[in-house]
Coordinates of C-alpha atoms in Angstrom, one line a residue:
X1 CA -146.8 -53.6 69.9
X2 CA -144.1 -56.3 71.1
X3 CA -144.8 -57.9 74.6
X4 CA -142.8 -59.1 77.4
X5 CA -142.6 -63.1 78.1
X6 CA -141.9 -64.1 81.3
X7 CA -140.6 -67.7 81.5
X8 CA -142.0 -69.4 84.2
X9 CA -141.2 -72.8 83.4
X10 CA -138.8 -74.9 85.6
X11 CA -135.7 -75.6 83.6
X12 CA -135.9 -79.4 84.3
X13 CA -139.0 -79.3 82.2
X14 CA -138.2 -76.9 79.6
X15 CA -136.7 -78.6 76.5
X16 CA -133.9 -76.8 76.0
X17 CA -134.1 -76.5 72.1
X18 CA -137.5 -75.2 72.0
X19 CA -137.1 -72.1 69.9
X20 CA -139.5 -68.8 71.6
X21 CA -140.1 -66.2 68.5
X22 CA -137.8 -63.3 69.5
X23 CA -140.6 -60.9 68.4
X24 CA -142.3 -61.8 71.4
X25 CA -140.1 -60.4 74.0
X26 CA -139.3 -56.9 74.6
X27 CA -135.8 -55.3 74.9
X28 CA -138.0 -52.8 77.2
X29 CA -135.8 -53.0 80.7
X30 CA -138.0 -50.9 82.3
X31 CA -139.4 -53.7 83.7
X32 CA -136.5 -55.5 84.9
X33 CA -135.0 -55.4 88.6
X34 CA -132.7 -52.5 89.4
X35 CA -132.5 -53.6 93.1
X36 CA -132.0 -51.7 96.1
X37 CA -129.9 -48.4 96.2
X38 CA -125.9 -49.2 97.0
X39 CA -125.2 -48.9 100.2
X40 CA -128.5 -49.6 101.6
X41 CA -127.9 -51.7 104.4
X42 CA -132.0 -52.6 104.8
X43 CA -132.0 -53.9 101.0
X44 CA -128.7 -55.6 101.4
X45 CA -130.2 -58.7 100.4
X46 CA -132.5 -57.8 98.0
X47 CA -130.2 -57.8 95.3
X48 CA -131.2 -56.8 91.2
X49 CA -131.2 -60.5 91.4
X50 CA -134.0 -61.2 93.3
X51 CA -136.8 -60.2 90.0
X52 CA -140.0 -62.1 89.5
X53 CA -138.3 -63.8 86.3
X54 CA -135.2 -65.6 88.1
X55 CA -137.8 -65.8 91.4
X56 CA -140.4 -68.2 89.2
X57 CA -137.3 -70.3 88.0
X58 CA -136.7 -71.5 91.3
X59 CA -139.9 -71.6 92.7
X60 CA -141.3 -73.6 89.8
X61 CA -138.9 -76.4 91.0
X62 CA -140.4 -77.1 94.4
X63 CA -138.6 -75.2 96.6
X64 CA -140.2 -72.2 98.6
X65 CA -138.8 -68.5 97.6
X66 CA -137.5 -66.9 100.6
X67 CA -139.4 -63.6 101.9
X68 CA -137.4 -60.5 100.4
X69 CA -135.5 -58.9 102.7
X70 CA -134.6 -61.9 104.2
X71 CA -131.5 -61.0 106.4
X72 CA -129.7 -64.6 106.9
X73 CA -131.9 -66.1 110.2
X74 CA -132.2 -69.4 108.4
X75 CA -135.4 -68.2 106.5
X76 CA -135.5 -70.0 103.3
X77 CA -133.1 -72.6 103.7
X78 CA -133.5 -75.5 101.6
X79 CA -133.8 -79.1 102.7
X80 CA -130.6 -80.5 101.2
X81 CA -127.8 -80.9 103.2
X82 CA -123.9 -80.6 101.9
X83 CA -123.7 -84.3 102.1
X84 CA -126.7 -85.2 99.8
X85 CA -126.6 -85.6 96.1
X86 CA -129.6 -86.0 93.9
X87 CA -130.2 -89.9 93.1
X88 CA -130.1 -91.1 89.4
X89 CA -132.1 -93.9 87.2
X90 CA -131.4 -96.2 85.3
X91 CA -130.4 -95.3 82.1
X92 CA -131.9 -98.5 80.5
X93 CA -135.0 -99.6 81.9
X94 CA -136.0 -96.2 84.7
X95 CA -135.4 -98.0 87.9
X96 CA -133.7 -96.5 90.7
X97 CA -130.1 -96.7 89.6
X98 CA -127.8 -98.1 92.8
X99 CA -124.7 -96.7 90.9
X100 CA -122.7 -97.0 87.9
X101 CA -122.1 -100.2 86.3
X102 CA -120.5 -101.2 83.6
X103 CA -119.6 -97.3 82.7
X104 CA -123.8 -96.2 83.1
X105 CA -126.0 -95.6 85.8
X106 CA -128.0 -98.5 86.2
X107 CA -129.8 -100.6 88.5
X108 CA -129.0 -103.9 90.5
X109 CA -131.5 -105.9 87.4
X110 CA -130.0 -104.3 84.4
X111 CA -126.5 -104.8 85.8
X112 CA -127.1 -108.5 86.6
X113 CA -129.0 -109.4 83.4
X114 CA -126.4 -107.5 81.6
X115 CA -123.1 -109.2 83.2
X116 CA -125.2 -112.7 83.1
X117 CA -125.5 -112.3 78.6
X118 CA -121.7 -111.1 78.3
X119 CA -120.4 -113.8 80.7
X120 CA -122.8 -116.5 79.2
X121 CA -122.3 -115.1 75.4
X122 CA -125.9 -115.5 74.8
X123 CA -127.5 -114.3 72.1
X124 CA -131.3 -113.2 72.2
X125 CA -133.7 -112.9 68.8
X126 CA -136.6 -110.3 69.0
X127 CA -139.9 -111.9 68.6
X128 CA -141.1 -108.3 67.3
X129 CA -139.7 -105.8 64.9
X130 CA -137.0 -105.0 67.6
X131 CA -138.1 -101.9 68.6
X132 CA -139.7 -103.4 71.8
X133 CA -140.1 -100.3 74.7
X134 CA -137.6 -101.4 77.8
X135 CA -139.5 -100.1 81.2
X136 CA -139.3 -101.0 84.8
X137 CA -142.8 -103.2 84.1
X138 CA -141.3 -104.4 80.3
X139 CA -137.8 -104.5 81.0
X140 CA -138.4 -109.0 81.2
X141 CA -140.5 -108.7 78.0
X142 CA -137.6 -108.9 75.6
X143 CA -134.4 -109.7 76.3
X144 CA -132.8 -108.7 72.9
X145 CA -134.3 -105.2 73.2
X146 CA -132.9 -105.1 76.6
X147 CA -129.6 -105.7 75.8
X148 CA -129.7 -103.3 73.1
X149 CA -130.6 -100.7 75.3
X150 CA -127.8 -101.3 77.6
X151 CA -125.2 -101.2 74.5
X152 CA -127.3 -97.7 73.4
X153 CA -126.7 -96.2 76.5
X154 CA -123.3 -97.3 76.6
X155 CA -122.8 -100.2 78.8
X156 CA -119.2 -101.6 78.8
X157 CA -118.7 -105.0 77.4
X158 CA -114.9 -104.5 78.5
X159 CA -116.0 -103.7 82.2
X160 CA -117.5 -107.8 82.3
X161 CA -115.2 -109.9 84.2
X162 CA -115.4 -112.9 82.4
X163 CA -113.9 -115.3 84.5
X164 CA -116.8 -114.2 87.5
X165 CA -114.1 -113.7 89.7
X166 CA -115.4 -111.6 92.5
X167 CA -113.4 -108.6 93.7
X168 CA -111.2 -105.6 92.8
X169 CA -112.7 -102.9 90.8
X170 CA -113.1 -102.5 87.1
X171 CA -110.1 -100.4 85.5
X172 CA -112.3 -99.1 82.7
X173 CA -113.5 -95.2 82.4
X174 CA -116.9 -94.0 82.6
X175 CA -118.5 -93.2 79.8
X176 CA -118.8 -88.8 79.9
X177 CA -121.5 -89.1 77.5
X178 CA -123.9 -90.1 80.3
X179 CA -125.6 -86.8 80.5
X180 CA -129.6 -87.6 79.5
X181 CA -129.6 -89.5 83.3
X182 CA -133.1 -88.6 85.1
X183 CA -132.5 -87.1 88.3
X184 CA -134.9 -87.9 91.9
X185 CA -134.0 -86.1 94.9
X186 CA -132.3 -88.3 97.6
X187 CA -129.4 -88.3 99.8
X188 CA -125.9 -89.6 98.9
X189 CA -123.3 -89.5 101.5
X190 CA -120.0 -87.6 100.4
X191 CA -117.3 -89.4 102.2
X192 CA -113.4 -87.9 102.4
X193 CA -112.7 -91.3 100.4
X194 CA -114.6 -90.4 97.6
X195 CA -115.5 -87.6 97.2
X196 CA -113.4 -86.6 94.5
X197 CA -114.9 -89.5 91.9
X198 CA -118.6 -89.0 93.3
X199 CA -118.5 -85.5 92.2
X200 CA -117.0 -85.8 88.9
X201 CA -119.4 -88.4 87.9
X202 CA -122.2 -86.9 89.2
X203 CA -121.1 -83.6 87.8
X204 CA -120.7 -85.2 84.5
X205 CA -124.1 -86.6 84.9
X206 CA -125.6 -83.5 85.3
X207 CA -124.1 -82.0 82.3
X208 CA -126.7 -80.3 80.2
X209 CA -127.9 -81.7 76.8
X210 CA -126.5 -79.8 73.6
X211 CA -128.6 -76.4 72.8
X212 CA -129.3 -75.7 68.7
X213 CA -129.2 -72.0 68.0
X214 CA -131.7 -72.3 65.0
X215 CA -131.9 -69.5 63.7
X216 CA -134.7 -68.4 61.9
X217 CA -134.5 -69.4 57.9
X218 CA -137.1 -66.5 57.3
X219 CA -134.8 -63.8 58.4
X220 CA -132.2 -63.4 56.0
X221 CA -128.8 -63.6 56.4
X222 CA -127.5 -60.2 58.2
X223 CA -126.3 -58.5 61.6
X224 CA -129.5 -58.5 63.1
X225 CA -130.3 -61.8 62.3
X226 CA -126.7 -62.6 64.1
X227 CA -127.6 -60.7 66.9
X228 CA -130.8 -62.0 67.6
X229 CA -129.5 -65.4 66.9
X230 CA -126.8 -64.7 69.6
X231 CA -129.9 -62.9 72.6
X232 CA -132.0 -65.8 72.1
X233 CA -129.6 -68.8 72.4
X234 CA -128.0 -67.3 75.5
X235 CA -131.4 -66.6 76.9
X236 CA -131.9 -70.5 76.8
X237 CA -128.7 -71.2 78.1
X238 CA -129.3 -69.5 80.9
X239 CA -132.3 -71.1 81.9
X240 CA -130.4 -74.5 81.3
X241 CA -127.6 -72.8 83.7
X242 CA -129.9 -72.3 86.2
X243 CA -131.4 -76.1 86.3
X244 CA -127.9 -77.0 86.1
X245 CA -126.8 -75.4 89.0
X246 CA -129.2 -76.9 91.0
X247 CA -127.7 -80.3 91.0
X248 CA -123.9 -79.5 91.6
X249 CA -123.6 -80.9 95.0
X250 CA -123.6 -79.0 98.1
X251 CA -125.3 -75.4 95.9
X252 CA -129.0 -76.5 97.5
X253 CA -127.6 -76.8 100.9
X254 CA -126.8 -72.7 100.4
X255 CA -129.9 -70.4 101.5
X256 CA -132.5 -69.8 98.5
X257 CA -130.8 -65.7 99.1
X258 CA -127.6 -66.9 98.5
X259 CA -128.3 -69.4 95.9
X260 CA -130.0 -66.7 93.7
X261 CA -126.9 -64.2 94.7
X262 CA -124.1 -66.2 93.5
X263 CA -126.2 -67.1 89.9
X264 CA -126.6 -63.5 89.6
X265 CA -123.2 -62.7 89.4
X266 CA -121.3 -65.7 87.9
X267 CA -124.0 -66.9 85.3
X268 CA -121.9 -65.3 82.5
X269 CA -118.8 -67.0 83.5
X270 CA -120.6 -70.1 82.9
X271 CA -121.9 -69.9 79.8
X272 CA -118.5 -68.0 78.6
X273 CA -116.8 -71.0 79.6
X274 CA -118.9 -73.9 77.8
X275 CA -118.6 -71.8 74.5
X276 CA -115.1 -71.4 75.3
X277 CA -115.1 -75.5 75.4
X278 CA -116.8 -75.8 72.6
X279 CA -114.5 -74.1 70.4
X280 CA -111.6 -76.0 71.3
X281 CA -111.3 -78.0 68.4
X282 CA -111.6 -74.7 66.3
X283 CA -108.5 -72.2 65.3
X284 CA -110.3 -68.7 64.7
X285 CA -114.3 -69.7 65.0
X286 CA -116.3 -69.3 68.3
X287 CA -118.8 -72.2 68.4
X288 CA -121.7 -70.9 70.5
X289 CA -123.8 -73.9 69.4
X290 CA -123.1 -76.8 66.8
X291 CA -125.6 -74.8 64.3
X292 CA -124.0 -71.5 65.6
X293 CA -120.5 -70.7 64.3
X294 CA -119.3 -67.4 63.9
X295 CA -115.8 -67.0 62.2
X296 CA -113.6 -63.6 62.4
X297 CA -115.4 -62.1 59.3
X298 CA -119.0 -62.8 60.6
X299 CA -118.3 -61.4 64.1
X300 CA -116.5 -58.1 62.4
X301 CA -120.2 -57.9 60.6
X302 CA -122.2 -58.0 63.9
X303 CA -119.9 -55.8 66.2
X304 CA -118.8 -58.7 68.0
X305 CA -115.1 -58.9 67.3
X306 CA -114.0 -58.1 70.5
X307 CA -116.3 -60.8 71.9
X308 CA -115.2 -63.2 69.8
X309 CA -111.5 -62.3 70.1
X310 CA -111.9 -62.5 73.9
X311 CA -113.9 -65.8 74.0
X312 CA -110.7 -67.6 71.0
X313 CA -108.0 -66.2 73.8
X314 CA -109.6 -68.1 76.6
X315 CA -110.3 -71.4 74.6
X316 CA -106.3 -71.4 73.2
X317 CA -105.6 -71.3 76.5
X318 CA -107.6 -74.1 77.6
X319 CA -106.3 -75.5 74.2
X320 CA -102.8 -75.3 75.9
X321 CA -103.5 -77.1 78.6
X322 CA -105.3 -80.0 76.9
X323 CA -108.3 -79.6 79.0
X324 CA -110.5 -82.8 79.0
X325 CA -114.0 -83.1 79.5
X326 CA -113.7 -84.3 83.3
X327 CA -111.6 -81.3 84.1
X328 CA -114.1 -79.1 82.1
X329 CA -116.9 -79.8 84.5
X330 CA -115.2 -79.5 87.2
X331 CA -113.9 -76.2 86.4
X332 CA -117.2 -75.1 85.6
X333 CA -119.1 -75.9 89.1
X334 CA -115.6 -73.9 90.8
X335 CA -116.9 -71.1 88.6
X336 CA -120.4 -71.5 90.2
X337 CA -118.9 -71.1 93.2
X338 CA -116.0 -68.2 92.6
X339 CA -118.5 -65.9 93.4
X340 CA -117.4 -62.1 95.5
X341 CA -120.9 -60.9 95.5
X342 CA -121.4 -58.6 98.5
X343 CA -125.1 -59.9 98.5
X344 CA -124.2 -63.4 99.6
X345 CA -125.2 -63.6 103.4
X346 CA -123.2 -66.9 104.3
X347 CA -120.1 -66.6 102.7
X348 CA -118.2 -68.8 105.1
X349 CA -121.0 -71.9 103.4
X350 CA -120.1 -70.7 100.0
X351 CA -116.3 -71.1 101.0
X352 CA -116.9 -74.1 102.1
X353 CA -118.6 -75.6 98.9
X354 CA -115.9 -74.1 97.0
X355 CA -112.8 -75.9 98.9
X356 CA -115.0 -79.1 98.5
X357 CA -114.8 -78.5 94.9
X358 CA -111.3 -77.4 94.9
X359 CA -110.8 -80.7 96.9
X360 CA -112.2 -82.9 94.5
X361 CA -110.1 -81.3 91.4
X362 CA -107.0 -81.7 93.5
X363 CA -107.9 -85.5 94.1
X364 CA -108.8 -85.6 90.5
X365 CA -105.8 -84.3 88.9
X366 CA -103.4 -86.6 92.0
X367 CA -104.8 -89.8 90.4
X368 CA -105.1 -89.1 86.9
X369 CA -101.5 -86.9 86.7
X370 CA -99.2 -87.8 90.1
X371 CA -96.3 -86.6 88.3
X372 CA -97.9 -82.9 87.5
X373 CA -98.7 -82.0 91.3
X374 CA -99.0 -78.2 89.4
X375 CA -101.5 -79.1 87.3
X376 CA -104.7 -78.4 89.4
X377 CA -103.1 -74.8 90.3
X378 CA -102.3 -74.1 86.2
X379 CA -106.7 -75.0 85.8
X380 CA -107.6 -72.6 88.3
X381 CA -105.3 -69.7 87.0
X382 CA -107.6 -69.8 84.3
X383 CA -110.5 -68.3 86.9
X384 CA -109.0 -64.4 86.1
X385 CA -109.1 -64.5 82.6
X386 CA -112.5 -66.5 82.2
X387 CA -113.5 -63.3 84.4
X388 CA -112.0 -61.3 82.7
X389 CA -113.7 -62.4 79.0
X390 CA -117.6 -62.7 80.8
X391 CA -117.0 -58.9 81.7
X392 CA -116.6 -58.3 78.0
X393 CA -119.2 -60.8 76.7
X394 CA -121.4 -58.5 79.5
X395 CA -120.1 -55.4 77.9
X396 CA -121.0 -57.1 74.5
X397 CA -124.6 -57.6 75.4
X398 CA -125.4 -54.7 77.1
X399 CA -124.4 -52.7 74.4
X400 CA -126.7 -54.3 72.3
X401 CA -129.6 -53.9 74.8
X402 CA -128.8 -49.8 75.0
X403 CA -128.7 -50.0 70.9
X404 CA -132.1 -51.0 70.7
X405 CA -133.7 -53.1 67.9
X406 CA -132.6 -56.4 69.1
X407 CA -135.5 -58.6 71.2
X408 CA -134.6 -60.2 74.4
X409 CA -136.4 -62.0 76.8
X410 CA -136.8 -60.7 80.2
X411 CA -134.9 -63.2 82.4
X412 CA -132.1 -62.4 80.1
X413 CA -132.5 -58.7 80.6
X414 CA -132.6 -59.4 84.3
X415 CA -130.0 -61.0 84.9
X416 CA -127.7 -58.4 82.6
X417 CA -129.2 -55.4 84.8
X418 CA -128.5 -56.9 88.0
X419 CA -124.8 -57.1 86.8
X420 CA -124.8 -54.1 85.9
X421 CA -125.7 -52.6 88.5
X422 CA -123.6 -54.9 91.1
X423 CA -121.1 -52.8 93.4

């Protein structure tokens, strides 16, 4: 007899590759939210949404879980403000970064003791086996281990001025790949200045590590192994959505209601669009995750060609437009935020964060492109038909759910019910 996991962990400290035996969850919806009745103005804002599943994900991170029924007096407001931003460490020893330097968060020792040995050229020999541990405490220890640390974590050498020439800023990029930073929270002013690069960074910060798909070597090789594969790995990608979401700036100043409203019913824009990003670099394959590839023929096998056909349209069109990684994750928090849920209480703070965002992509794309003013406005045209592909990656999954036969976890089967059964 198959039992129903519920996944209580907070998404921060779930590691996002941990594999959960499929067998163990039930495709049973029974179970899962179906909400009020539409139209019922005294469950208006208890939506399918708010289910004990998606409930322990945010509770499990600190917050407190607004009483259902909540009606949009202030009850279960968060404590962070538009204007605050979660503060990040050091990438090479754990301090309390004070910003990025050198292309890295870092703090004000690293980034000293790193611009002192490229300005002095000094070279450092490990008394060890050079595989000393670089701490806050240890980070004095060794000095060669350090300064391999700040090269692993990708520290500029370029970004150095050389001839100590205070002033001026550094003309160098930050490195994207600065995604494994540790968050804290703490406030971080967002000034009209600069706003636009304090979000991109930060929202390439808070990128999410790569998810594996493994699937499992015992089953063999078939349709059902596909689709289980395919259940499973967006189950854990929406966990990892839901952590993620939590440090775009501005979503925690939104009430716990609305928060959990405007997940429910953009989630699977989300996640369409990262595969969709993913599978850039690919003709006619959809790359769901580096170890999960499904070509034309192996989506005709499993019933997904329409999926897959749906999810190639949208990434040639991004494909089109050259989209790069900063402009991804941009596009991505909009998404968060493009929500028309009748559910959300505040929409007027929602349409707020959501010019902030389009704000900051406008500023982006006026300093990187100031002779394509369009170019912003082409990006967001892309909002319909990213829409228009998670309604039939939704269709795709619920089918599979009425079919039977095919395990999935019930935060999954949540969150595909309450879509459902949104007006």
């Amino acid at each position: 007899m198959q039992q129903t996991h519920i996944f209580c962990e907070s998404p921060a400290d779930t590691t996002p590759n941990r594999r959960t035996s499929p067998g163990g969850a039930s495709s049973d919806s029974s179970q899962s939210g179906g909400g009020g009745t539409r139209g019922d103005s005294a469950k208006r804002y208890s939506p399918p949404l708010y289910t004990p599943a998606l409930r322990c994900h945010f509770k499990d991170e600190g917050g407190d879980v607004a009483e259902e029924g909540s009606t949009g007096n202030g009850a279960g407001r968060c404590k962070y403000a538009l204007s605050t931003l979660p503060k990040r460490l050091c990438l090479v020893c754990g301090d309390v970064a004070s910003g990025y330097h050198y292309g890295v968060a870092s703090c004000e020792a690293c980034k000293a003791f790193f611009k002192r040995t490229i300005q002095g050229n000094i070279e450092y020999s490990c008394p060890a086996s050079n595989e000393c541990e670089i701490t806050k405490r240890r980070r004095k220890a060794c000095q060669a281990c350090r300064f391999t640390k700040c090269l692993k974590v990708g520290m500029l050498k370029e970004g150095v001025r050389l001839d100590r020439v205070r002033g001026g800023r550094q003309k160098y990029k930050r490195r994207p790949d600065v995604e494994n930073a540790t968050y804290q929270n703490a406030p971080l002013p967002l000034t009209k200045e600069s706003s636009s690069n304090i979000i991109v960074s930060h929202l390439l910060v808070a990128e999410p590590e790569k998810l594996f798909a493994m699937p499992d070597p015992l089953q063999p090789d078939t349709a059902q192994r596909t689709l289980t594969t395919l259940c499973d790995l967006a189950d854990r990608e929406l966990v990892v959505i839901i952590g993620w979401a939590k440090h775009i700036p501005g979503f925690l100043s939104l009430s716990l209601a609305d928060q959990m409203s405007v997940l429910q019913s953009v989630w699977l824009e989300v996640l369409v669009l990262g595969v969709a990003y993913r599978s850039l670099g690919c003709e006619d394959e959809v790359v769901f995750a580096e170890d999960f590839v499904l070509d034309e023929e192996m989506s005709r096998a499993a019933g997904l060609t329409e999926l897959n056909a749906a999810i190639s349209q949208l990434a040639r069109r991004f494909r089109t437009l050259n989209l790069d990684r900063e402009e991804f994750v941009m596009l991505k928090a909009i998404a968060l935020t493009n929500s028309d849920s009748v559910y959300i209480e505040d929409m007027e703070a929602v349409q707020k964060l959501r010019d902030l965002l389009h704000q900051a992509l406008l500023e982006l794309e006026c300093q990187r492109r100031p002779d394509d003013p369009q170019r912003a406005g082409r990006l967001l045209l892309t909002l319909p038909l990213l829409r228009q592909t998670a309604g039939r990656a939704l269709n795709t999954f619920y089918s599979i759910k009425t079919r039977g036969g095919v395990p999935m976890h019930k935060l999954f089967l949540e969150m595909l019910e309450a879509m459902m059964d949104s007006p």
